[in-house]
Each structure stands twice: as structure tokens, then as C-alpha cells.
PDB file of C-alpha atoms in Angstrom:
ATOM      1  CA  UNK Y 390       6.207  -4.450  49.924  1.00 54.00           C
ATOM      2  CA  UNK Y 391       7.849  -2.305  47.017  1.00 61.00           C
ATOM      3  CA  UNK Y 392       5.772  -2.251  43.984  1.00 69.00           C
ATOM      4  CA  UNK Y 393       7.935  -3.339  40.951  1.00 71.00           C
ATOM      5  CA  UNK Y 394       7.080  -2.086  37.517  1.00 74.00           C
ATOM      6  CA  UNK Y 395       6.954  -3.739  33.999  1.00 74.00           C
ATOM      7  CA  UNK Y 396       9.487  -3.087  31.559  1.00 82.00           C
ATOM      8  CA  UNK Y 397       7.740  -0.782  28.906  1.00 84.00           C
ATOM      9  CA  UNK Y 398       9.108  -3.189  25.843  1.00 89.00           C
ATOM     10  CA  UNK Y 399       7.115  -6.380  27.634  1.00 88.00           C
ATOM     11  CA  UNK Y 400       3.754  -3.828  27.396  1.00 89.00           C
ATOM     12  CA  UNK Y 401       4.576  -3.627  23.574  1.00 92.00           C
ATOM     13  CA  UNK Y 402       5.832  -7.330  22.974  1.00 94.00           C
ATOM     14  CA  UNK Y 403       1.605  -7.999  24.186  1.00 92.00           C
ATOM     15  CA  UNK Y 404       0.291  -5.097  22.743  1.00 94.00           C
ATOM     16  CA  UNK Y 405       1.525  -6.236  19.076  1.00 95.00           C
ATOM     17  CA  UNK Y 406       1.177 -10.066  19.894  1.00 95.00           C
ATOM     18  CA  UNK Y 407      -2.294  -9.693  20.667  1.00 95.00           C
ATOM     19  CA  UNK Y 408      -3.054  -7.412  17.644  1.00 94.00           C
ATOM     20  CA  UNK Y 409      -1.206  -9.421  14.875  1.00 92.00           C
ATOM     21  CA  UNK Y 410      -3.508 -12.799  16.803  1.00 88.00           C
ATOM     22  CA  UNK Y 411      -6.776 -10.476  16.251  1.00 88.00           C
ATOM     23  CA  UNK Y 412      -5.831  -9.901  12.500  1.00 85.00           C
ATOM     24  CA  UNK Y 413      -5.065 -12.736  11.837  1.00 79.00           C
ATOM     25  CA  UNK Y 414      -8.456 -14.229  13.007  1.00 78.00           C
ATOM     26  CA  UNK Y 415     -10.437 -11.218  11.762  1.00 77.00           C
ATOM     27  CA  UNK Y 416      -8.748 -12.514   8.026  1.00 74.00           C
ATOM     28  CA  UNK Y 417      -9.744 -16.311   8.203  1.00 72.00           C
ATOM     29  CA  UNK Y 418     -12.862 -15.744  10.009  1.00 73.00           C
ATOM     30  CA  UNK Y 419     -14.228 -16.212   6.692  1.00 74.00           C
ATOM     31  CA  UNK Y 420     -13.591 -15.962   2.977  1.00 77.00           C
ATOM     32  CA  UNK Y 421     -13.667 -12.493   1.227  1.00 81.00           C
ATOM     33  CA  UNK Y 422     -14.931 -12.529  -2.265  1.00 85.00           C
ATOM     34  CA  UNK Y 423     -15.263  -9.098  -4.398  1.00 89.00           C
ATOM     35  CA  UNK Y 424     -16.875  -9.312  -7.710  1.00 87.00           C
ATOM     36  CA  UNK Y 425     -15.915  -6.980 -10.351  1.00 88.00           C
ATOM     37  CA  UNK Y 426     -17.293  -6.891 -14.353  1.00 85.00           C
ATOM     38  CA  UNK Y 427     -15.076  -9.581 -15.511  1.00 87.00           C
ATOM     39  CA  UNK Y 428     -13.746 -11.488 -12.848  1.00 87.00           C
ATOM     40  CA  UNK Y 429     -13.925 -12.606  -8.958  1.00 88.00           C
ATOM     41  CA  UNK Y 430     -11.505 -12.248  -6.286  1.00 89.00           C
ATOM     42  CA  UNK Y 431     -11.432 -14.823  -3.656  1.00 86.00           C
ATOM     43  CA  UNK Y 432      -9.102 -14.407  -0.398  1.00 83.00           C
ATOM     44  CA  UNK Y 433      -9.238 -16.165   2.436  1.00 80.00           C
ATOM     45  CA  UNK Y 434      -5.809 -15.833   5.119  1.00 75.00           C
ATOM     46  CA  UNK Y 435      -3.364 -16.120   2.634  1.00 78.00           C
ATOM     47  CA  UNK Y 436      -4.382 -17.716  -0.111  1.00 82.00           C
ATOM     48  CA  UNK Y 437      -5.525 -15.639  -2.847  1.00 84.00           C
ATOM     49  CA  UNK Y 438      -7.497 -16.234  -6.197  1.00 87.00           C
ATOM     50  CA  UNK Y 439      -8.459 -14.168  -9.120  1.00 89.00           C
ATOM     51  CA  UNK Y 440     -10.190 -16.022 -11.941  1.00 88.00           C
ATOM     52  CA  UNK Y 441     -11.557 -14.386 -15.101  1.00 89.00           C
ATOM     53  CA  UNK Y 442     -14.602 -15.191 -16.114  1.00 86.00           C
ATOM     54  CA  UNK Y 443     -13.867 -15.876 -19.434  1.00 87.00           C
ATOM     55  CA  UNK Y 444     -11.683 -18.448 -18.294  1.00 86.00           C
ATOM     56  CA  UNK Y 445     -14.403 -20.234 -16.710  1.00 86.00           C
ATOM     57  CA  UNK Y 446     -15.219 -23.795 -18.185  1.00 85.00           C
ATOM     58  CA  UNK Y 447     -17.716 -25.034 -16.033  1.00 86.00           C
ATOM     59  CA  UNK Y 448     -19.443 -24.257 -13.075  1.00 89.00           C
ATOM     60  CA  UNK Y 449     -22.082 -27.012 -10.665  1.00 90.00           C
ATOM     61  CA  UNK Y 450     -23.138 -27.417  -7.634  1.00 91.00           C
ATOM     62  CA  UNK Y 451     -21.950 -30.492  -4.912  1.00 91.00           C
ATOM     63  CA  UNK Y 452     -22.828 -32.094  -1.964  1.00 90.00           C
ATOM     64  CA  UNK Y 453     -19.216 -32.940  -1.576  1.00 88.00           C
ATOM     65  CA  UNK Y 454     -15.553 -32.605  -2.196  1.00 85.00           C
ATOM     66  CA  UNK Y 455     -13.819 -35.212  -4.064  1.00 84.00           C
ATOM     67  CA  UNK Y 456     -10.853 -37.173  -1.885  1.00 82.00           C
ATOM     68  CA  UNK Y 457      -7.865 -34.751  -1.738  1.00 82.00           C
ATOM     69  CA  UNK Y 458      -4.149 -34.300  -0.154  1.00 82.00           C
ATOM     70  CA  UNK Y 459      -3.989 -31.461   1.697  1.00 83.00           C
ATOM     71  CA  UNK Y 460      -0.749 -29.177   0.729  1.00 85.00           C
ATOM     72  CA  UNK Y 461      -1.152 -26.914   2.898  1.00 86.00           C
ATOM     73  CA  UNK Y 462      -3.866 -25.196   4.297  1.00 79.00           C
ATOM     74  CA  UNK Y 463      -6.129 -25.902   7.465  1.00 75.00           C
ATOM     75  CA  UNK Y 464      -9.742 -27.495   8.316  1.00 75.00           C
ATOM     76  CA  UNK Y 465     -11.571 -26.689  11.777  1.00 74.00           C
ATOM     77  CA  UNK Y 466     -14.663 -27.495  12.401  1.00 78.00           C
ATOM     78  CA  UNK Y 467     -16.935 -27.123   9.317  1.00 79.00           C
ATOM     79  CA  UNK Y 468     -13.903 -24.804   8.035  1.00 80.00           C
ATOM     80  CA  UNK Y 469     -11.692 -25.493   5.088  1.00 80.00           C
ATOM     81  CA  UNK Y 470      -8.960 -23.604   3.040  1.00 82.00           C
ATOM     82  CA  UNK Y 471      -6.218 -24.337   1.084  1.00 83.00           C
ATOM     83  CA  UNK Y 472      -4.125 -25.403  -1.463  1.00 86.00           C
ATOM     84  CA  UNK Y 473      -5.084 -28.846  -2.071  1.00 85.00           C
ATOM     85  CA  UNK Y 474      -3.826 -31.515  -4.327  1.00 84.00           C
ATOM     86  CA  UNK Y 475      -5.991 -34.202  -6.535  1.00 79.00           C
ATOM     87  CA  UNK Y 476      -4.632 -37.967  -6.060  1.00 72.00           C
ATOM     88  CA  UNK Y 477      -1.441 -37.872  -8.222  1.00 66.00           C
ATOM     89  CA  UNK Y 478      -1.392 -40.234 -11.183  1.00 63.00           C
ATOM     90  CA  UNK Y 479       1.110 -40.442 -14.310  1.00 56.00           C
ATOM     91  CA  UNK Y 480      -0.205 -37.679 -16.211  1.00 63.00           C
ATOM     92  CA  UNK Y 481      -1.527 -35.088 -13.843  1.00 63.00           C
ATOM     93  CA  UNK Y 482      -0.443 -33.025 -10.587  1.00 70.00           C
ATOM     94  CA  UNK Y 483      -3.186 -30.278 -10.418  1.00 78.00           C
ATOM     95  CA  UNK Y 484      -3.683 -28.363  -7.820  1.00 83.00           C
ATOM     96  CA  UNK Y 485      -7.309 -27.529  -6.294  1.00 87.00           C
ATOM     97  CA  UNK Y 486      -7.945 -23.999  -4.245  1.00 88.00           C
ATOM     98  CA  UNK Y 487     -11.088 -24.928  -1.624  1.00 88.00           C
ATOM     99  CA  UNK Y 488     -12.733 -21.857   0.321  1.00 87.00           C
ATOM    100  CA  UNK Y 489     -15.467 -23.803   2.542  1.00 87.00           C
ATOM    101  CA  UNK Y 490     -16.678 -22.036   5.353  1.00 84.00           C
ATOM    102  CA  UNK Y 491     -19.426 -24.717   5.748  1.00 84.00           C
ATOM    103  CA  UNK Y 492     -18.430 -28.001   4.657  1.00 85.00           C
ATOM    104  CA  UNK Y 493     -22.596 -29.038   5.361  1.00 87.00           C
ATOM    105  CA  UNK Y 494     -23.574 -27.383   2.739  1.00 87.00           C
ATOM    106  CA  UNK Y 495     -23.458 -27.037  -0.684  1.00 90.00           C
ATOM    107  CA  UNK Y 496     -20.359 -26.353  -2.537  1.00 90.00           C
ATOM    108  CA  UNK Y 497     -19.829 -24.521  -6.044  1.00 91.00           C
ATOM    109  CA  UNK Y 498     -17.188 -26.682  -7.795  1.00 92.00           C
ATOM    110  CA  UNK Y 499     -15.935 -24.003 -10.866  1.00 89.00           C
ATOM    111  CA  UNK Y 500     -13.009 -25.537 -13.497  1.00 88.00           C
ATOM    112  CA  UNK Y 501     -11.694 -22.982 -14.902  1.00 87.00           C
ATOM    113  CA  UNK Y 502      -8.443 -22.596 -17.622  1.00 84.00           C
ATOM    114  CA  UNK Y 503      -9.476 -25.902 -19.243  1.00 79.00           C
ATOM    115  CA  UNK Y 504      -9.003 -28.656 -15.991  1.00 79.00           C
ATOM    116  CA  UNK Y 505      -8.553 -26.644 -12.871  1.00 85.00           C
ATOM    117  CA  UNK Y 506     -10.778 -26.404 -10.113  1.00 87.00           C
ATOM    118  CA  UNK Y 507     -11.947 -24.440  -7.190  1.00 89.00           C
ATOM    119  CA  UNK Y 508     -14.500 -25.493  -4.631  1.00 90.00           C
ATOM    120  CA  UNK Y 509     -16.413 -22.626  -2.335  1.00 88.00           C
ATOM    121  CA  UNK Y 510     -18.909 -21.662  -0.517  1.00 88.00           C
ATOM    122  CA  UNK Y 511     -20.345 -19.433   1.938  1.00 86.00           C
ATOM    123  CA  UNK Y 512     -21.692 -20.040   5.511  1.00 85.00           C
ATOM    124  CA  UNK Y 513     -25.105 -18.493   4.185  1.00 84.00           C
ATOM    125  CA  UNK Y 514     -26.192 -20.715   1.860  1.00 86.00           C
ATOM    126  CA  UNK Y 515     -28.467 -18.345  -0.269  1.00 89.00           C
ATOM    127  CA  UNK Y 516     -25.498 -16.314  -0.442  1.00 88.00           C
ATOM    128  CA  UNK Y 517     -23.351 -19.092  -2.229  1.00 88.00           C
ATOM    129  CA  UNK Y 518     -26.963 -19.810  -4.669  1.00 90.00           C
ATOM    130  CA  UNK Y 519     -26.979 -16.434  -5.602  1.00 90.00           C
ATOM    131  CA  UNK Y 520     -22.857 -16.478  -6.298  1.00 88.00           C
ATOM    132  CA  UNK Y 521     -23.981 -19.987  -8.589  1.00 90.00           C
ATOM    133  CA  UNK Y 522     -26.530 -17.942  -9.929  1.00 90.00           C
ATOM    134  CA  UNK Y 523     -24.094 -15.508 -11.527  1.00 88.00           C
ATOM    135  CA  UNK Y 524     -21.618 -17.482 -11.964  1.00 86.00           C
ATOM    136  CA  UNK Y 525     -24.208 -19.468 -14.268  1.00 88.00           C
ATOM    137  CA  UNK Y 526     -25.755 -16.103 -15.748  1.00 88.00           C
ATOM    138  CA  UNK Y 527     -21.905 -14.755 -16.938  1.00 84.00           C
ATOM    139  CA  UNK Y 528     -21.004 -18.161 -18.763  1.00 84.00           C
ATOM    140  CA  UNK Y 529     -24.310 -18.142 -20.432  1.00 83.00           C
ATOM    141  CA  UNK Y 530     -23.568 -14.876 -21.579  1.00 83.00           C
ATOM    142  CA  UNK Y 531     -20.171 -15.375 -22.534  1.00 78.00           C
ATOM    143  CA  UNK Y 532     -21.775 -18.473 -24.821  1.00 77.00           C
ATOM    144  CA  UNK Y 533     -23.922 -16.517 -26.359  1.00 79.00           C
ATOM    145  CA  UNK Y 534     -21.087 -13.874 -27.561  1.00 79.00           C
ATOM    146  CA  UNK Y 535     -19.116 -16.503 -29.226  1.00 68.00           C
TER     147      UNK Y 535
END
């Protein structure tokens, strides 16, 4: 029986497959938040969010996201991200950003730039308290300067 080799560019067409697959998970395994002095950076796949905290209006606590259309963007399990859209009426067509790793818990709904909004959370849920926390601690602080 004559043993028949691979083709060395099949051995790199898996090699890169299978890496590109594990970065890809390694990014949406959850969502990446850095906080800096005056603002937060949220990523999660590809979407990306930087909001200023003097931009930000309100922030509160819910038990649940409001009804939304789904632009893009992708839900498994308790898992949700995207760009997602508020039921269009005559006068508006915002768009809502929603980082959930845990859609069980508690979410942090934040408007920000007047009527925009973001819901998040973490899968930790003292971890997403203590993000509320300062959240609630900066806009205090910010209403107190002014």
C-alpha cells in the first residue's frame, strides 16, 4: 500500500481556519470593557463603543430589555450583542448597542447623548453592580461640578 502525502497548502488552509475559528470565539466569548478617567470602552466581536462620561444622561438598573428589532447582531443562549433597533415610529429611528452576556440577570440600561441607549451586563453579577456603582458615582460627580 503506498503511503500518499498531504499537500503542504491543505496543512495551512486548517492551520489558519482553525486559528481565525479560535479568535474569533476567544473575542465574543464575552464582552471586554476598559475603563479609563473619563470614559468606558465596550467591545464585544465587532461591535465597538466608547461613551464619555460626560455624555452620560442617565444610568438604572433592569430586569429586562425593552421589545427590539435586531439589526444585526446575534443571541445564543443567555448571550446577546448587537446593534439593535427601537420599534420605528414617525419621529424616531434610534439605534440601541446591547452587550448581555447573561440575559437572567440584571441589566444596566445607560442613555447617553440626550436619547440613546445601551444595555449591558456581565455574567458576574457583582461585577456589573460594581460597574452601576461607578457609573452612578461619576454622574454624581459630574452634577456636582456644574
Amino acid at each position: 500500500m503506498a503511503n500518499k502525502k498531504r499537500h503542504w497548502l491543505w496543512n495551512l488552509i486548517l492551520l489558519i481556519t482553525l486559528t481565525v475559528c479560535l479568535l474569533a470565539f476567544i473575542v465574543h466569548y464575552k464582552n471586554w470593557t476598559k475603563i479609563e478617567p473619563n470614559s468606558i470602552k465596550m467591545v464585544s466581536g465587532v461591535y465597538y463603543k466608547e461613551i464619555k462620561f460626560v455624555d452620560v444622561d442617565s444610568v438604572s438598573m433592569v430586569q429586562r430589555i425593552p421589545a427590539m428589532e435586531r439589526l444585526n447582531g446575534f443571541s445564543a443562549l443567555s448571550k446577546g450583542n448587537g446593534l439593535y433597533r427601537e420599534f420605528k415610529d414617525s419621529l424616531t429611528d434610534k439605534k440601541v448597542y446591547v452587550f448581555v452576556d447573561n440575559f437572567e440577570q440584571q441589566k444596566i440600561r445607560l442613555v447617553y447623548q440626550d436619547s440613546l441607549k445601551l444595555f449591558f451586563n456581565y455574567k458576574d453579577s457583582v461585577e456589573t453592580i460594581e460597574l452601576f456603582s461607578l457609573f452612578e458615582s461619576k454622574l454624581n460627580a459630574l452634577k456636582k461640578q456644574n
